């Protein structure tokens, strides 16, 4: 990450805090802002933050790169406050990418913006959950705008490489469509299952290992996930609709006591896993 002497991180929770800690560890001067003054105090105390920015992000122009790490629905508003100096990279870490890429273009930051989505995290949130090394060996999707300069894309790659991650460039709409299936739908199902089990008076301690695995995600931040679902409503709604059709088919097969259709239902999922492992064995 040659040439990066200072970086600004906006939102010092799990992801932003982990970026800040890693950058500070690498000798970068970290400027930052969080809407919770206690978080800023803790980050300054722990050495992950060297200088607090004002609520209007005054001083952000001193940074060689800016990382937004706030809930995805808050990101466009924060983006409008940023006026970095020429050549400074602006990126984010949000779990959705289409709206932030559009917001960056609308804010006149199309040249210097590259969306980022690190596939790393935790069900816990806040500065206290942040840590160094969170992005080591993680995949990070990079979503440029239609105007991102090659230099900005290279800066984004270098940032994540310095944090130990592997980057992959992807179109923002394709990213959101894919994430609806591989991340947002699983989260919604874990949450629905958790609330159903709660309604039945069951606790996590009552579950076996499989159901515990399946419901672990339900413990994630409701605020963060409500923002992701709202922002990716189009693609997530399509994925939920496809899942509803599968559950309806299962429901019908159960009501009809149709052993053949039940077998097909379970076989399709099994085949998907078995093909992936190339062994035909139950995994
Ligand atoms: P988090 O731990 O809740 O941190 C978000 C932080 O941003 C909180 O300190 C929050 O303050 C602060 N904040 C909220 N609105 C703000 C604003 N307008 N200006 C400044 N600060 C603001 O959440 P996170 O897990 O780090 O998530 C941050 C981003 O990373 C999200 O966009 C999420 O989609 C993405 N992401 C998360 C994961 C994951 O596993 N958690 C993985 C990949 C990507 P308050 O505490 O006062 O709300």
Coordinates of C-alpha atoms and ligand atoms in Angstrom, one line a residue:
X1 CA 0.0 0.0 0.0
X2 CA 2.7 2.4 -1.0
X3 CA 1.8 6.1 -0.7
X4 CA -0.9 5.6 1.9
X5 CA 0.0 7.6 4.9
X6 CA -3.5 8.3 6.3
X7 CA -6.9 6.8 6.0
X8 CA -10.3 7.8 7.2
X9 CA -12.8 5.2 8.4
X10 CA -16.5 6.2 8.9
X11 CA -18.4 3.8 11.2
X12 CA -16.1 2.1 13.7
X13 CA -18.1 -1.1 14.4
X14 CA -17.1 -4.7 13.7
X15 CA -15.9 -4.1 10.1
X16 CA -14.8 -0.5 10.2
X17 CA -13.1 -1.1 13.5
X18 CA -11.2 -4.1 12.1
X19 CA -10.1 -2.1 9.0
X20 CA -8.9 0.7 11.3
X21 CA -7.0 -1.6 13.6
X22 CA -5.3 -3.4 10.7
X23 CA -4.3 0.0 9.1
X24 CA -3.0 1.4 12.4
X25 CA -1.0 -1.8 12.8
X26 CA 0.6 -1.2 9.4
X27 CA 1.7 2.3 10.4
X28 CA -1.1 4.2 8.7
X29 CA -2.5 7.3 10.5
X30 CA -6.2 6.5 11.0
X31 CA -8.8 9.3 11.1
X32 CA -12.3 8.3 11.9
X33 CA -15.9 9.1 12.9
X34 CA -18.7 7.1 14.5
X35 CA -22.1 8.5 15.5
X36 CA -21.6 7.0 18.9
X37 CA -19.1 9.2 20.9
X38 CA -18.4 6.2 23.2
X39 CA -17.2 4.2 20.2
X40 CA -14.8 7.0 19.2
X41 CA -13.5 7.2 22.8
X42 CA -12.9 3.4 22.9
X43 CA -11.2 3.4 19.5
X44 CA -8.8 6.3 20.5
X45 CA -8.1 4.5 23.8
X46 CA -7.3 1.2 22.0
X47 CA -4.9 2.9 19.4
X48 CA -7.1 1.9 16.4
X49 CA -7.9 5.5 15.8
X50 CA -5.4 8.4 15.9
X51 CA -7.7 11.4 15.3
X52 CA -11.5 11.9 15.5
X53 CA -13.3 13.6 12.6
X54 CA -16.2 16.0 13.2
X55 CA -19.8 14.9 12.6
X56 CA -19.7 16.7 9.2
X57 CA -16.6 14.7 8.4
X58 CA -14.5 17.9 8.4
X59 CA -10.9 16.9 7.9
X60 CA -11.7 13.9 5.7
X61 CA -9.9 15.5 2.8
X62 CA -6.6 14.9 4.7
X63 CA -6.9 11.2 4.1
X64 CA -5.3 9.3 1.2
X65 CA -8.2 6.8 1.3
X66 CA -11.7 6.8 2.8
X67 CA -13.5 3.6 3.9
X68 CA -17.3 3.8 4.7
X69 CA -18.4 1.1 7.2
X70 CA -21.9 2.1 8.2
X71 CA -25.2 0.3 7.6
X72 CA -25.9 0.1 3.8
X73 CA -28.9 2.4 4.0
X74 CA -26.9 5.1 5.8
X75 CA -24.0 4.9 3.3
X76 CA -25.4 7.1 0.5
X77 CA -26.0 10.0 3.0
X78 CA -22.4 9.7 4.3
X79 CA -21.0 9.6 0.8
X80 CA -22.6 13.0 0.0
X81 CA -20.5 14.5 2.9
X82 CA -17.2 13.3 1.4
X83 CA -15.0 15.6 -0.5
X84 CA -11.6 13.9 -0.7
X85 CA -8.6 15.4 -2.4
X86 CA -8.0 14.4 -6.0
X87 CA -6.6 10.9 -6.3
X88 CA -7.8 9.6 -3.0
X89 CA -9.7 6.3 -3.1
X90 CA -13.2 6.2 -1.7
X91 CA -14.5 2.7 -0.9
X92 CA -17.0 1.0 1.5
X93 CA -17.6 -2.4 3.0
X94 CA -21.3 -2.8 2.6
X95 CA -23.0 -6.1 1.9
X96 CA -25.0 -4.6 -1.0
X97 CA -23.4 -2.8 -3.9
X98 CA -25.8 -1.5 -6.5
X99 CA -27.2 1.5 -4.6
X100 CA -23.8 2.6 -3.2
X101 CA -22.2 2.5 -6.7
X102 CA -25.1 4.6 -8.0
X103 CA -24.9 7.0 -5.0
X104 CA -21.2 7.5 -5.6
X105 CA -21.8 8.4 -9.2
X106 CA -24.6 10.8 -8.2
X107 CA -22.3 12.4 -5.6
X108 CA -19.7 13.1 -8.3
X109 CA -17.3 10.5 -6.9
X110 CA -17.5 8.1 -9.8
X111 CA -13.8 8.3 -10.7
X112 CA -12.4 7.6 -7.3
X113 CA -15.0 5.2 -5.9
X114 CA -14.7 1.4 -5.8
X115 CA -17.3 -0.6 -3.9
X116 CA -16.0 -3.3 -1.7
X117 CA -17.7 -6.3 0.0
X118 CA -15.4 -8.3 2.3
X119 CA -16.8 -11.9 2.9
X120 CA -15.7 -11.8 6.5
X121 CA -17.5 -11.0 9.7
X122 CA -19.2 -12.2 12.7
X123 CA -22.7 -12.3 14.2
X124 CA -21.4 -9.8 16.8
X125 CA -21.2 -6.1 16.2
X126 CA -19.6 -2.9 17.4
X127 CA -16.0 -1.7 18.1
X128 CA -15.7 -4.3 20.9
X129 CA -16.1 -7.1 18.4
X130 CA -13.6 -5.7 15.9
X131 CA -10.1 -7.2 15.7
X132 CA -6.9 -7.3 13.7
X133 CA -6.6 -10.0 11.0
X134 CA -10.4 -10.3 10.3
X135 CA -9.8 -10.0 6.6
X136 CA -6.8 -12.4 6.3
X137 CA -7.5 -15.0 3.5
X138 CA -11.0 -13.5 3.0
X139 CA -12.6 -12.9 -0.4
X140 CA -13.5 -9.3 -1.2
X141 CA -15.7 -8.4 -4.1
X142 CA -14.8 -5.1 -5.8
X143 CA -17.5 -3.3 -7.7
X144 CA -16.3 -0.3 -9.8
X145 CA -18.5 2.5 -11.0
X146 CA -18.8 3.1 -14.8
X147 CA -16.1 5.8 -14.4
X148 CA -13.7 4.3 -11.8
X149 CA -10.1 5.0 -12.9
X150 CA -7.6 2.2 -13.2
X151 CA -5.6 3.9 -10.5
X152 CA -8.5 3.8 -8.1
X153 CA -9.2 0.1 -8.8
X154 CA -5.5 -0.6 -8.2
X155 CA -5.6 1.3 -4.9
X156 CA -8.6 -0.7 -3.8
X157 CA -6.8 -4.0 -4.7
X158 CA -3.7 -2.8 -2.8
X159 CA -5.7 -1.9 0.3
X160 CA -7.3 -5.3 0.6
X161 CA -4.1 -7.1 -0.3
X162 CA -2.3 -5.3 2.5
X163 CA -5.0 -6.6 4.9
X164 CA -4.4 -10.1 3.6
X165 CA -7.5 -10.5 1.5
X166 CA -8.1 -11.7 -2.1
X167 CA -10.0 -9.4 -4.4
X168 CA -12.4 -10.2 -7.3
X169 CA -14.0 -7.6 -9.5
X170 CA -17.7 -8.0 -10.2
X171 CA -20.6 -6.0 -11.6
X172 CA -22.6 -4.4 -8.7
X173 CA -26.0 -5.7 -9.9
X174 CA -24.6 -9.2 -10.4
X175 CA -23.1 -9.0 -7.0
X176 CA -26.4 -8.1 -5.3
X177 CA -28.3 -10.8 -7.3
X178 CA -25.8 -13.5 -6.2
X179 CA -25.6 -12.3 -2.6
X180 CA -29.4 -12.5 -2.3
X181 CA -29.1 -16.3 -3.0
X182 CA -25.8 -17.1 -1.2
X183 CA -26.0 -14.8 1.8
X184 CA -29.2 -12.8 2.3
X185 CA -31.7 -15.8 1.8
X186 CA -29.7 -18.0 4.2
X187 CA -29.8 -15.2 6.8
X188 CA -33.6 -14.7 6.3
X189 CA -34.1 -18.5 6.7
X190 CA -32.0 -18.8 9.9
X191 CA -33.9 -15.8 11.3
X192 CA -37.3 -17.3 10.4
X193 CA -36.3 -20.6 11.9
X194 CA -35.1 -19.0 15.1
X195 CA -38.3 -17.0 15.6
X196 CA -40.4 -20.2 14.8
X197 CA -38.4 -22.2 17.4
X198 CA -38.9 -19.3 19.9
X199 CA -42.6 -19.4 19.3
X200 CA -42.6 -23.1 20.1
X201 CA -40.9 -22.3 23.5
X202 CA -37.6 -23.9 22.4
X203 CA -34.2 -22.5 23.3
X204 CA -30.8 -23.0 21.5
X205 CA -29.8 -25.4 24.3
X206 CA -32.7 -27.7 23.2
X207 CA -31.2 -28.0 19.7
X208 CA -28.8 -30.6 18.2
X209 CA -25.6 -29.5 16.4
X210 CA -27.3 -29.3 12.9
X211 CA -30.1 -26.9 14.1
X212 CA -27.6 -24.9 16.1
X213 CA -25.4 -24.5 13.0
X214 CA -28.5 -23.4 11.0
X215 CA -29.7 -20.9 13.5
X216 CA -26.3 -19.3 14.4
X217 CA -26.9 -16.5 11.9
X218 CA -30.1 -15.5 13.6
X219 CA -28.0 -13.8 16.2
X220 CA -26.7 -11.1 13.7
X221 CA -27.5 -7.4 14.1
X222 CA -31.2 -6.8 13.2
X223 CA -30.4 -3.2 12.3
X224 CA -27.7 -4.3 9.8
X225 CA -29.9 -7.0 8.3
X226 CA -33.0 -4.8 8.0
X227 CA -30.9 -2.3 6.0
X228 CA -29.5 -5.1 3.7
X229 CA -32.9 -6.6 3.1
X230 CA -34.4 -3.1 2.3
X231 CA -31.5 -2.2 0.0
X232 CA -31.6 -5.6 -1.8
X233 CA -35.4 -6.0 -1.7
X234 CA -35.7 -6.7 -5.5
X235 CA -33.3 -9.6 -5.6
X236 CA -34.1 -10.9 -2.1
X237 CA -37.8 -10.9 -2.9
X238 CA -37.1 -13.1 -6.0
X239 CA -35.0 -15.5 -3.9
X240 CA -37.7 -15.7 -1.1
X241 CA -40.3 -16.3 -3.8
X242 CA -38.3 -19.2 -5.3
X243 CA -37.8 -20.7 -1.8
X244 CA -41.5 -20.3 -1.1
X245 CA -42.3 -22.4 -4.2
X246 CA -40.0 -25.1 -2.9
X247 CA -41.6 -25.1 0.5
X248 CA -45.1 -25.1 -1.0
X249 CA -44.1 -28.2 -3.1
X250 CA -42.9 -29.9 0.2
X251 CA -46.1 -28.9 1.9
X252 CA -48.2 -30.4 -0.9
X253 CA -46.1 -33.7 -0.9
X254 CA -46.5 -34.0 2.9
X255 CA -50.3 -33.4 2.8
X256 CA -50.6 -36.0 0.0
X257 CA -48.3 -38.4 1.9
X258 CA -46.5 -38.7 -1.5
X259 CA -43.3 -40.7 -0.7
X260 CA -42.0 -40.3 -4.3
X261 CA -42.2 -36.5 -4.3
X262 CA -40.7 -36.4 -0.8
X263 CA -37.8 -38.4 -2.0
X264 CA -37.3 -36.1 -5.0
X265 CA -37.4 -33.1 -2.7
X266 CA -34.6 -34.4 -0.5
X267 CA -32.7 -35.9 -3.4
X268 CA -32.3 -32.5 -5.2
X269 CA -30.5 -30.9 -2.3
X270 CA -28.4 -34.0 -1.6
X271 CA -27.3 -34.1 -5.3
X272 CA -26.2 -30.5 -5.1
X273 CA -24.0 -31.2 -2.2
X274 CA -22.7 -34.6 -3.5
X275 CA -21.9 -33.1 -7.0
X276 CA -19.9 -30.4 -5.3
X277 CA -17.8 -32.9 -3.4
X278 CA -17.5 -35.1 -6.5
X279 CA -18.0 -38.2 -4.4
X280 CA -21.7 -38.9 -4.4
X281 CA -21.3 -39.4 -0.6
X282 CA -23.5 -37.9 2.0
X283 CA -21.6 -34.9 3.5
Ligands
LIG1 P1 -21.7 -2.5 13.3 O1 -20.7 -3.3 14.0 O2 -23.0 -2.2 13.8 O3 -21.0 -1.1 13.0 C1 -21.6 0.0 12.3 C2 -21.1 1.3 13.0 O4 -21.5 2.4 12.2 C3 -21.7 1.4 14.4 O5 -20.7 1.9 15.3 C4 -22.8 2.5 14.1 O6 -23.1 3.3 15.3 C5 -22.1 3.3 13.1 N1 -23.0 4.2 12.3 C6 -24.3 3.9 11.9 N2 -24.7 4.9 11.2 C7 -23.7 5.8 11.1 C8 -23.6 7.1 10.4 N3 -24.6 7.6 9.7 N4 -22.4 7.8 10.6 C9 -21.4 7.2 11.3 N5 -21.5 6.1 12.0 C10 -22.6 5.4 11.8 O7 -21.9 -3.1 11.8 P2 -20.8 -3.9 10.9 O8 -21.0 -5.3 11.1 O9 -19.4 -3.3 11.1 O10 -21.4 -3.5 9.5 C11 -20.9 -2.3 8.8 C12 -21.0 -2.6 7.3 O11 -20.3 -3.7 6.9 C13 -22.5 -2.8 6.9 O12 -22.7 -2.1 5.7 C14 -22.5 -4.3 6.6 O13 -23.5 -4.6 5.5 C15 -21.1 -4.6 6.2 N6 -20.7 -6.0 6.4 C16 -20.9 -6.6 7.6 C17 -20.5 -7.9 7.8 C18 -20.7 -8.6 9.1 O14 -20.5 -9.8 9.2 N7 -21.1 -7.9 10.2 C19 -19.8 -8.6 6.8 C20 -19.5 -7.9 5.6 C21 -20.0 -6.6 5.4 P3 -24.3 2.8 16.3 O15 -23.7 1.7 17.1 O16 -24.7 4.0 17.0 O17 -25.4 2.3 15.4

